Amino acid sequence: MNIFFVSLGCDKNLVDSEIMLGIVKEYGFTITDEEKQADIIIVNTCCFINDAKEESINTILEMGQYKKNGKLKGLIVTGCLAQRYKQDILNEIPEVDGVVGTKKYDEIASVIDEVLKGSKSVKIDEDVNSKHQKYKRINTTGGYFSYLKIAEGCDKHCTYCIIPKVRGNYQSRPMEEVLEEAKELADNGVKELILVAQETTLYGKDIYQEKSLHKLLRELCKIEGIEWIRILYCYPEEITDELIEVMKSETKICHYLDIPIQHASDDILKKMGRRTTKEELTIMINKLRREIPDIALRTTLITGFPGETEENHEEVKAFVKEMGFERLGVFTYSKEEDTPAAKMPSQIRKPVKVKRQKEIMELQQSIAFEKSEEKIGDRLKVLIEGKLPDESLDDYGMDSGNVYIGRTYMDAPNVDGYIFIPTRAMIMSGEFVEAVVTEARGYDLVAELVN
């Protein structure tokens, strides 16, 4: 029985998909990477913003076509969209045979069995705070890096966000469980751990009565085989001196932090339900740069939040210019039902949101390109991810020859830049090398291998 998975949305969702892959494989099913060969297709969905919902729905409809054009016997929808809109999915997409919520992944094999017997199967736990058992994962990221989910849910309740309603309150995983999984990943060849959660910086507060991310990091650094540890989703108000100190003292921890700030105007930050002011953000960013001079900071912003004025927008642009983030992404505000922000007056028209998004991204591009130029001459450690195919050389502005592609400590997978190393030497994927930057090409770098 062949099972095909589609994982949409964030890297936290990908971890859930990998858990389900592990469950169905242990149950005896075969995993296929060919949709047309699938007896069962599972779509793990996202519903964070409208674009994510549209992508999820379009993917479900696309996969449903294999009931007509392939050998597909069942289509199962899992994840956030399933948790939030289970009845709508069943009512409006007749091709769907099973719906599995965010706390019922452990029942995915039994759902497949029920669907194969011709039954519609719905597994939704209305208590999104309930916990499920730990299962072995199948790493799908190529083997050299892996996401490590250290907590689930969120207590922040930002006014624009639906996540607490589909993922529940903040729940840290016990440290021994996280460390056990990290060791298993290392034993299977993973060299870079990327810590993820709705909010990594609060890790341990619920079960150990104190923020314990720094303690977890020290234990993770002891694991043989792990060479890089990267931290994503750090809320600025929760960054502690202990976290900064462990980043400074442990060589395995990348000098990289992903810190979503969402805005820089105090008026809008308050409406968003954020816990920081512009002054507090400025103080924290300056402190990080002072304590860790080579740190690479990534952030995200939202344009067009209800009530955002042109003055608020200009304030954000001035802040972005002043802070000089190495990496930055911008989303247009998405009006999500059942959130306080959706009911706020002065909703912004889409063309205005998009215009403001474009302006910030154009500003950020010039900042990022300038920072890339500043890296010329630097000697950097690079994780090689593979060799650039000949047919892709032109796409990446490379002339010809043996070109390897990799990432530095400044680059998280799939969201940041790459570093290209033309060389006649043979380098294995997953190998770390030293290289000197010779050229900057926008967000990407070109480097020469150090012999």
Steps between C-alpha positions, in 0.01 A plus 500: 500500500666822378466824701587843357545803728472870422621729781398866478570801719776546755786280611306415818238345275776309322599339832139383541511354149823317582338354812207372293741356243671310780166366627375376163834341415512318834144384435619331181398743228738602220592866446503614137615826342274451196145633527378277220621190685326591825212300647464761774599869486537698821508882484630666817355849482556853628246774574715777650413760235269515198776409254576188705132401506472546124812292440365226726159491331650508150737216591213290640302551178805422288570177689133406476535479122706183540180319590411545132846491343692261725453211740408716797264332746496762774581866568571607859537859622697570817641802682382849588243539222349163595483599867335834425269417209428128526130524419551743212759267348267199521200696371667684214773263379337159443831351385623512862461170687667579830569801721762493778554787744821635651483276809403176328803423286557184702182357346602553138553127434154407629349778289666353192354158587150645538526690170618186318192321634283765339415705809531872553729556798517810718749525787485842663575572864312815594739545793799636311699497823502121521834328448590209279764232532851529359571308180807447286530733203618456145730789415404649163748789480785314336667358808749775593267739680178445686240706680459420868167604648547586867149622584147525364234770520514863608377716790560840343160539326606774259183659365561391139599138569286185498778263613398466869154384386637224280818410690405572862690656786877490529629151585872431528626152427693343788871561460590132512260430214646780287855383570412141415359606164801723431736208567301278264524766230875533556542121483327512161745757361335833586762770557282808541209521744251780442292566810137590427179567691233766486739672742834342588604758759231396751620141504466336841302774674190281524665180626811626680358835624784688331613573148742216424603538137855578606514178704364296210757653266789407727384137502446495124854630449633186672355270231772346284455557128301824530708793372241778464197594710274772363216670689181622330186679628648698789266759648709809584347558844598148609869510403701466820857579598546125555402431137741765372779360717454143378503622139829676570666211683387193303671477162236269353224761529469710185521874554159532340162586649159513339307768691151578364413858600204560258506881527691798640227751579388492864138569399487198268703276730243565773209423266676181396523389862878488481700520824771744389536867412724644232741619767519153656560344157779749434663428836489122449633512144784732599581276796518190280731678256718629781531161671527292179654733236472255208139400571263472204147612587191397308158653560149520354263792463131541421375785281146630482386408851161661580547868575855517365558853373752623250689649796511156668632351178772763468598431860552133412715591201715730714538222758601243237758742364636576847519138618645358178369145533705243312182310405142626487167380361175695468142367500189695418243488780256210461154548649435177688152422627462444874789734580461840670681678215241384249237709681713813529394813310709662226587184309760578233435440129712228338675732248622715791627196690687373195647843423634532854635145490685574175651820639642326806635210297671738256660679794606169656647380172742790491595438864551125447702550181727748680553254786588229248768727353644549849563125521754500216830379641341324799590139571185299572404147595268355238265200511495352151151401386589372155632579158330753276354320194644613168156609381470735800832680455347785297213539745747566780731720294779244489707453186598134490681220677476323831293725728396393849215663686489542876396712796685702761400565861307800366265289289207287612374248241240616248472857629846657474782511248756254367873494455648363177844341483648433154778244537655195337514329838251226582278591797237276655153627586476556873868586528620816673769702322678831550466761224596863440233725352612644167180649361151609604205435270199654665394282791750230399876473533775343288803361678832329442576176677777519762742211447 
